[in-house]
Amino acid sequence: MGLNDTPSGERIHIGFFGRRNAGKSSVVNAVTGQQISIVSDTKGTTTDPVYKSMELLPLGPVMIIDTPGFDDEGNLGELRMKKTVEVLNKTDIAVLVVDSTNQLGQCETDLIRLFKEKNINYIIALNKSDLRDSAPSPKENEIYVSAKTGAGIFELKERMARMPVFGEHNVRLVGDFLSAGDLVVLVTPIDSAAPKGRMILPQQQVLRDVLDSDAAAVVVKENGLEKALSALSQKPALVITDSQAFKQVSEITPKDIPLTSFSILMARYKGFLETSVRSIKAIYSLKDGDTVLISEGCTHHRQCGDIGTVKIPKWLREKTGKELKFATSSGTEFPDDLSPYSLVVHCGGCMLNDREVKSRMKRSVKQGVPFTNYGITIAYTNGILKRSLEIFPDLYKLID
């Protein structure tokens, strides 16, 4: 990914929903101006959600999602409908596509109920308006469109772009801790799991936020930190490290220099840091045979020494002295039923949008399963949790 590309986790997600043959895919293609979804008169042509990144002003970078028909049938249809419901967990704005030559039915009623339950602002696109000789005036959240003729598509895009996104926030990754002229040291290990030729996404985003704050950044590997600190004439305002090097970096960094991790900053940015800190105490209660779910928002080939499947389980076993079991999930997969687990340890969520990360957190909390974060877990198991939270006074108090 280039430095100028907007990651999917930073894009407003706009989902298109409706029954089969309402013309969802045709409307999506008309909105994007591209043939991104297969269109056919056969019901159920869209079998899996289709994603397309684009710019939609004044919203900016968005992710358009075309979903399978919500009235699909049979066992395969149930799986497709489940995928559609999963998309709702990441949807910021919903477009309900309806065949305007028919009446709204149970399918549309069920979707509207889900939109309201999940606090998703929505608009109803009354498609196939070209097939009507006359039509009643649309309601406030309705608009007549025709994917075939293009009628109403520009207005639909304008309406989507003006729609407020529930839970929008202006949280910075690190900039609110910095002043112009500050110096920040970023510790970025380059090991066998690091992507060749580039930095991982949280490192890129933190670096950009430092520069946006008119501060300066020094980027080093963990084995170059001590030399870099001694060479600096200006005391750093903050040291930020990759979590897997937390212990080594803590031993090198003087106590009077604040220290935290990319994962902890990302958890705050995504809105689940406080829950992560509150949940860390659950480690005290883990027993022999308990299962911990390690969840990542991205997918990658697991390598020897992998942080999620090797290092965190090792540190948790050592810290607790218990014979623990571990399960993993990655990408868009996250269990609906969390009852088999005694703890969820989630990554920073850089590849997921805020709504999806919070949906996972709320699902866990609702089911009574503690939900914490990679960075918090690693800091805790290495005995440096308090130090890693010193820059968050309110959260620091929670671990006394």
Coordinates of C-alpha atoms in Angstrom, one line a residue:
M1 CA 0.0 0.0 0.0
G2 CA 1.3 3.4 -0.9
L3 CA 1.6 6.2 1.7
N4 CA -1.0 8.2 -0.2
D5 CA -3.6 5.4 -0.2
T6 CA -6.5 5.6 2.3
P7 CA -6.7 2.3 4.2
S8 CA -10.1 0.5 4.3
G9 CA -10.3 1.0 8.1
E10 CA -10.3 4.8 7.5
R11 CA -13.0 4.8 4.9
I12 CA -16.7 5.4 5.4
H13 CA -18.4 2.1 4.6
I14 CA -21.6 2.4 2.6
G15 CA -23.6 -0.8 2.3
F16 CA -26.3 -1.5 -0.4
F17 CA -29.0 -3.9 0.8
G18 CA -32.2 -5.3 -0.4
R19 CA -34.0 -8.4 -1.8
R20 CA -32.9 -10.3 -4.9
N21 CA -33.6 -8.7 -8.2
A22 CA -34.3 -5.3 -6.7
G23 CA -31.3 -4.0 -8.8
K24 CA -28.7 -3.5 -6.0
S25 CA -25.8 -4.4 -8.2
S26 CA -27.1 -2.2 -11.0
V27 CA -27.4 0.7 -8.6
V28 CA -23.9 0.1 -7.2
N29 CA -22.5 0.0 -10.7
A30 CA -24.3 3.3 -11.6
V31 CA -23.1 5.0 -8.4
T32 CA -19.5 3.9 -8.8
G33 CA -19.5 4.4 -12.6
Q34 CA -17.8 1.0 -12.9
Q35 CA -19.0 -2.5 -13.6
I36 CA -17.9 -3.8 -10.2
S37 CA -20.8 -6.2 -9.7
I38 CA -22.2 -8.9 -12.0
V39 CA -25.7 -8.0 -13.2
S40 CA -28.2 -10.7 -14.3
D41 CA -32.0 -11.2 -14.5
T42 CA -31.3 -14.4 -12.5
K43 CA -32.1 -14.0 -8.8
G44 CA -29.2 -14.3 -6.4
T45 CA -26.4 -13.3 -8.8
T46 CA -24.4 -11.6 -6.0
T47 CA -23.3 -14.5 -3.8
D48 CA -20.8 -12.7 -1.6
P49 CA -20.3 -9.1 -0.5
V50 CA -18.4 -7.1 -3.2
Y51 CA -16.2 -4.2 -2.0
K52 CA -15.1 -1.2 -4.0
S53 CA -13.0 1.8 -2.8
M54 CA -13.8 5.2 -4.2
E55 CA -14.0 8.9 -3.5
L56 CA -17.4 10.4 -2.7
L57 CA -17.4 14.1 -2.0
P58 CA -17.9 15.7 0.5
L59 CA -17.5 12.4 2.5
G60 CA -14.1 11.7 0.9
P61 CA -12.7 8.1 0.7
V62 CA -15.5 5.5 1.0
M63 CA -15.9 1.8 0.8
I64 CA -18.9 0.7 -1.3
I65 CA -20.3 -2.7 -0.4
D66 CA -22.8 -4.7 -2.6
T67 CA -24.5 -7.4 -0.6
P68 CA -26.4 -10.7 -1.5
G69 CA -30.1 -10.6 -1.5
F70 CA -31.6 -10.6 1.9
D71 CA -34.5 -12.9 0.8
D72 CA -32.2 -15.7 -0.4
E73 CA -33.4 -19.2 0.1
G74 CA -32.1 -22.6 1.1
N75 CA -28.9 -23.5 3.1
L76 CA -26.7 -21.5 0.8
G77 CA -29.1 -18.6 1.0
E78 CA -28.9 -18.7 4.8
L79 CA -25.1 -18.4 4.5
R80 CA -25.4 -15.5 2.1
M81 CA -27.8 -13.7 4.5
K82 CA -25.4 -14.3 7.4
K83 CA -22.7 -12.6 5.3
T84 CA -25.1 -9.7 4.7
V85 CA -25.7 -9.3 8.5
E86 CA -21.9 -9.4 9.1
V87 CA -21.6 -6.4 6.7
L88 CA -24.0 -4.5 8.8
N89 CA -21.5 -4.6 11.7
K90 CA -19.2 -2.4 9.6
T91 CA -21.7 -0.3 7.7
D92 CA -21.7 3.5 8.5
I93 CA -24.4 4.4 5.9
A94 CA -27.0 2.0 4.4
V95 CA -28.8 2.2 1.1
L96 CA -31.9 0.0 0.9
V97 CA -32.6 -0.7 -2.8
V98 CA -36.2 -1.4 -3.5
D99 CA -38.0 -2.3 -6.8
S100 CA -40.3 0.7 -7.0
T101 CA -42.8 -1.3 -9.1
N102 CA -43.5 -3.4 -6.0
Q103 CA -44.6 -2.8 -2.5
L104 CA -42.2 -2.9 0.5
G105 CA -42.5 -6.3 2.2
Q106 CA -41.1 -8.3 5.1
C107 CA -37.6 -8.3 3.7
E108 CA -37.4 -4.5 3.7
T109 CA -39.1 -4.2 7.1
D110 CA -36.5 -6.6 8.6
L111 CA -33.6 -4.7 7.1
I112 CA -35.0 -1.3 8.3
R113 CA -35.3 -2.8 11.8
L114 CA -31.7 -4.0 11.7
F115 CA -30.6 -0.5 10.5
K116 CA -32.3 1.1 13.5
E117 CA -31.0 -1.5 16.0
K118 CA -27.5 -0.8 14.9
N119 CA -27.9 3.0 14.7
I120 CA -27.2 3.1 11.0
N121 CA -28.5 6.1 9.0
Y122 CA -30.2 4.9 5.8
I123 CA -31.8 6.0 2.6
I124 CA -34.3 4.0 0.5
A125 CA -33.4 4.0 -3.2
L126 CA -36.6 3.3 -5.2
N127 CA -35.1 1.7 -8.3
K128 CA -36.6 1.0 -11.7
S129 CA -38.4 4.3 -11.7
D130 CA -38.2 4.3 -15.5
L131 CA -40.8 1.5 -15.5
R132 CA -43.4 3.7 -13.7
D133 CA -45.8 6.1 -15.5
S134 CA -46.5 7.8 -12.2
A135 CA -45.5 7.5 -8.6
P136 CA -46.4 9.0 -5.2
S137 CA -44.1 11.7 -3.8
P138 CA -41.1 10.0 -2.0
K139 CA -40.8 10.2 1.7
E140 CA -38.0 12.2 3.4
N141 CA -35.5 9.3 3.3
E142 CA -36.6 8.0 -0.1
I143 CA -35.4 8.8 -3.6
Y144 CA -36.5 7.5 -7.0
V145 CA -33.6 6.2 -9.2
S146 CA -33.1 4.2 -12.3
A147 CA -29.9 2.3 -12.7
K148 CA -30.9 1.8 -16.3
T149 CA -31.3 5.4 -17.4
G150 CA -29.2 7.0 -14.7
A151 CA -32.1 9.1 -13.4
G152 CA -31.6 10.1 -9.7
I153 CA -28.2 8.5 -9.4
F154 CA -26.4 11.9 -9.0
E155 CA -29.0 13.0 -6.4
L156 CA -28.5 9.6 -4.6
K157 CA -24.8 10.2 -4.4
E158 CA -25.4 13.8 -3.1
R159 CA -27.8 12.5 -0.5
M160 CA -25.3 9.8 0.7
A161 CA -22.5 12.3 0.9
R162 CA -24.6 14.6 3.2
M163 CA -25.7 11.8 5.6
P164 CA -24.3 12.0 9.1
V165 CA -22.3 9.0 10.3
F166 CA -23.2 7.8 13.7
G167 CA -20.4 7.9 16.2
E168 CA -18.0 10.0 14.1
H169 CA -15.1 11.2 16.2
N170 CA -12.0 13.4 15.8
V171 CA -9.6 11.4 18.0
R172 CA -6.0 11.7 16.9
L173 CA -3.7 8.8 17.0
V174 CA -0.9 10.7 18.8
G175 CA -1.1 14.3 17.8
D176 CA -3.0 15.5 20.9
F177 CA 0.0 14.5 23.0
L178 CA 2.4 16.6 20.9
S179 CA 3.3 20.2 20.4
A180 CA 5.0 21.8 17.4
G181 CA 8.8 21.1 17.6
D182 CA 8.5 18.0 19.7
L183 CA 10.6 15.0 18.9
V184 CA 9.1 11.5 18.9
V185 CA 11.1 8.2 18.6
L186 CA 9.3 5.4 16.7
V187 CA 10.7 1.9 17.3
T188 CA 9.9 -0.4 14.4
P189 CA 11.4 -3.9 14.5
I190 CA 12.1 -5.3 11.0
D191 CA 11.8 -9.1 11.4
S192 CA 10.8 -12.0 9.1
A193 CA 7.1 -11.1 9.6
A194 CA 7.5 -7.5 8.5
P195 CA 6.2 -6.7 5.0
K196 CA 9.1 -6.4 2.6
G197 CA 9.8 -2.9 1.4
R198 CA 7.3 -1.1 3.6
M199 CA 6.2 -0.3 7.1
I200 CA 3.1 -1.8 8.7
L201 CA 0.0 0.4 8.6
P202 CA -0.1 1.6 12.3
Q203 CA 3.5 2.8 11.9
Q204 CA 2.6 4.7 8.7
Q205 CA -0.4 6.3 10.3
V206 CA 1.4 7.4 13.5
L207 CA 4.3 8.8 11.5
R208 CA 1.8 10.9 9.4
D209 CA 0.1 12.1 12.6
V210 CA 3.4 13.2 14.1
L211 CA 4.2 15.2 11.0
D212 CA 0.7 16.7 10.9
S213 CA 1.5 18.0 14.4
D214 CA 4.6 19.8 13.1
A215 CA 6.7 17.5 15.3
A216 CA 9.7 15.5 14.2
A217 CA 10.1 11.7 14.2
V218 CA 13.2 9.5 14.5
V219 CA 12.6 6.0 13.3
V220 CA 14.8 3.2 14.5
K221 CA 14.9 -0.5 15.0
E222 CA 15.0 -1.8 18.5
N223 CA 18.7 -2.6 18.3
G224 CA 19.5 1.0 17.4
L225 CA 17.4 2.7 20.0
E226 CA 20.1 3.1 22.7
K227 CA 22.5 4.7 20.3
A228 CA 19.8 6.9 18.9
L229 CA 18.7 8.2 22.3
S230 CA 22.3 9.0 23.3
A231 CA 22.9 10.9 20.1
L232 CA 19.8 13.1 20.4
S233 CA 20.4 16.6 21.7
Q234 CA 16.7 17.0 22.4
K235 CA 14.8 14.9 24.9
P236 CA 12.0 13.0 23.1
A237 CA 8.5 13.9 24.1
L238 CA 7.5 10.2 23.6
V239 CA 8.8 6.9 22.5
I240 CA 6.4 4.6 20.6
T241 CA 7.3 1.0 20.0
D242 CA 6.0 -2.1 18.3
S243 CA 4.4 -4.1 21.1
Q244 CA 6.6 -7.2 20.6
A245 CA 9.7 -5.2 21.5
F246 CA 8.0 -3.6 24.5
K247 CA 10.2 -5.1 27.2
Q248 CA 13.5 -4.5 25.5
V249 CA 12.5 -0.9 24.6
S250 CA 11.3 -0.2 28.2
E251 CA 14.7 -1.3 29.6
I252 CA 16.5 1.0 27.3
T253 CA 14.2 4.1 27.5
P254 CA 14.9 6.3 30.5
K255 CA 12.0 6.4 33.0
D256 CA 11.5 10.1 32.5
I257 CA 10.6 9.6 28.8
P258 CA 6.9 8.5 28.3
L259 CA 6.6 5.2 26.5
T260 CA 3.6 3.5 24.8
S261 CA 3.0 1.2 21.8
F262 CA 1.4 1.5 18.3
S263 CA -1.2 -1.1 19.3
I264 CA -2.3 0.8 22.4
L265 CA -2.6 4.1 20.4
M266 CA -4.6 2.3 17.7
A267 CA -7.0 0.8 20.3
R268 CA -7.6 4.3 21.7
Y269 CA -8.1 5.6 18.1
K270 CA -10.6 2.8 17.4
G271 CA -12.5 3.4 20.6
F272 CA -11.9 0.3 22.7
L273 CA -8.8 1.2 24.9
E274 CA -10.7 1.8 28.1
T275 CA -12.5 -1.6 27.7
S276 CA -9.2 -3.2 27.0
V277 CA -7.6 -1.8 30.2
R278 CA -10.6 -2.8 32.3
S279 CA -10.6 -6.3 30.9
I280 CA -6.9 -7.0 31.5
K281 CA -7.7 -7.9 35.1
A282 CA -9.5 -11.0 33.8
I283 CA -6.1 -12.6 33.3
Y284 CA -5.9 -13.0 37.0
S285 CA -9.0 -15.3 36.8
L286 CA -7.8 -17.6 34.0
K287 CA -7.8 -21.3 35.0
D288 CA -6.4 -24.5 33.6
G289 CA -8.3 -25.4 30.4
D290 CA -9.7 -22.0 29.7
T291 CA -9.7 -20.9 26.1
V292 CA -8.4 -17.5 25.0
L293 CA -9.5 -16.1 21.6
I294 CA -6.7 -14.3 19.7
S295 CA -8.3 -12.1 17.0
E296 CA -6.7 -10.1 14.2
G297 CA -8.4 -7.8 11.8
C298 CA -6.1 -8.6 9.0
T299 CA -5.1 -11.9 7.3
H300 CA -1.5 -12.9 6.8
H301 CA 0.6 -16.0 6.5
R302 CA 1.4 -17.2 10.0
Q303 CA 5.2 -17.5 10.5
C304 CA 7.5 -19.0 13.1
G305 CA 7.4 -16.6 16.1
D306 CA 4.1 -15.0 15.0
I307 CA 2.9 -12.5 17.6
G308 CA -0.7 -13.7 17.8
T309 CA -0.3 -17.5 17.6
V310 CA 3.1 -17.9 19.3
K311 CA 4.3 -15.0 21.4
I312 CA 1.1 -13.8 23.1
P313 CA 0.1 -17.4 24.1
K314 CA 3.7 -18.0 25.4
W315 CA 3.6 -14.8 27.5
L316 CA 0.1 -15.5 28.9
R317 CA 1.1 -19.1 29.9
E318 CA 4.2 -17.8 31.6
K319 CA 2.3 -15.0 33.4
T320 CA -0.6 -17.1 34.6
G321 CA 1.2 -20.4 35.1
K322 CA -1.9 -22.0 33.7
E323 CA -2.4 -24.6 31.0
L324 CA -4.4 -22.4 28.7
K325 CA -6.0 -23.2 25.3
F326 CA -5.9 -20.8 22.4
A327 CA -8.2 -20.2 19.4
T328 CA -7.7 -17.7 16.6
S329 CA -9.8 -15.6 14.2
S330 CA -8.6 -13.2 11.4
G331 CA -9.9 -10.8 8.9
T332 CA -13.7 -10.4 8.8
E333 CA -14.2 -13.6 10.8
F334 CA -15.3 -13.1 14.4
P335 CA -17.5 -15.6 16.3
D336 CA -21.1 -14.7 17.1
D337 CA -21.1 -17.0 20.1
L338 CA -18.2 -16.2 22.4
S339 CA -19.3 -18.5 25.3
P340 CA -16.4 -20.9 24.7
Y341 CA -13.9 -18.2 25.5
S342 CA -12.7 -16.8 28.8
L343 CA -10.9 -13.8 27.2
V344 CA -10.7 -12.1 23.8
V345 CA -7.3 -10.5 22.9
H346 CA -7.8 -8.3 19.8
C347 CA -5.2 -6.5 17.7
G348 CA -5.3 -2.8 17.3
G349 CA -7.8 -3.1 14.5
C350 CA -6.0 -0.9 11.9
M351 CA -7.6 -2.8 9.0
L352 CA -11.1 -2.5 10.5
N353 CA -13.3 0.6 10.6
D354 CA -14.4 1.9 14.0
R355 CA -17.9 0.5 13.8
E356 CA -16.7 -3.1 13.2
V357 CA -14.2 -3.0 16.1
K358 CA -16.8 -1.6 18.5
S359 CA -19.3 -4.2 17.3
R360 CA -16.9 -6.9 18.3
M361 CA -16.2 -5.2 21.6
K362 CA -19.9 -4.8 22.4
R363 CA -20.7 -8.4 21.4
S364 CA -18.0 -9.6 23.9
V365 CA -19.2 -7.3 26.7
K366 CA -22.8 -8.3 26.2
Q367 CA -21.9 -11.9 26.5
G368 CA -19.8 -11.3 29.6
V369 CA -16.4 -12.1 27.9
P370 CA -13.6 -9.7 28.7
F371 CA -12.2 -8.0 25.6
T372 CA -8.7 -6.6 25.6
N373 CA -5.9 -5.6 23.2
Y374 CA -2.6 -6.9 22.0
G375 CA -0.6 -4.0 23.3
I376 CA -2.3 -4.0 26.7
T377 CA -1.8 -7.7 27.1
I378 CA 1.9 -7.6 26.1
A379 CA 2.6 -4.7 28.4
Y380 CA 0.8 -6.5 31.3
T381 CA 2.6 -9.8 30.8
N382 CA 5.9 -8.1 30.6
G383 CA 5.3 -6.1 33.8
I384 CA 5.2 -2.6 32.1
L385 CA 1.5 -1.9 31.9
K386 CA 1.5 1.1 34.2
R387 CA 4.4 2.7 32.3
S388 CA 2.7 2.2 29.0
L389 CA -0.4 4.0 30.2
E390 CA 1.2 7.0 31.9
I391 CA 0.2 9.3 29.1
F392 CA -3.5 8.3 29.8
P393 CA -4.0 9.5 33.4
D394 CA -7.7 8.4 33.5
L395 CA -6.9 4.9 32.4
Y396 CA -3.8 4.7 34.6
K397 CA -6.0 4.9 37.6
L398 CA -7.9 1.8 36.5
I399 CA -5.0 -0.5 37.1
D400 CA -4.1 0.5 40.7

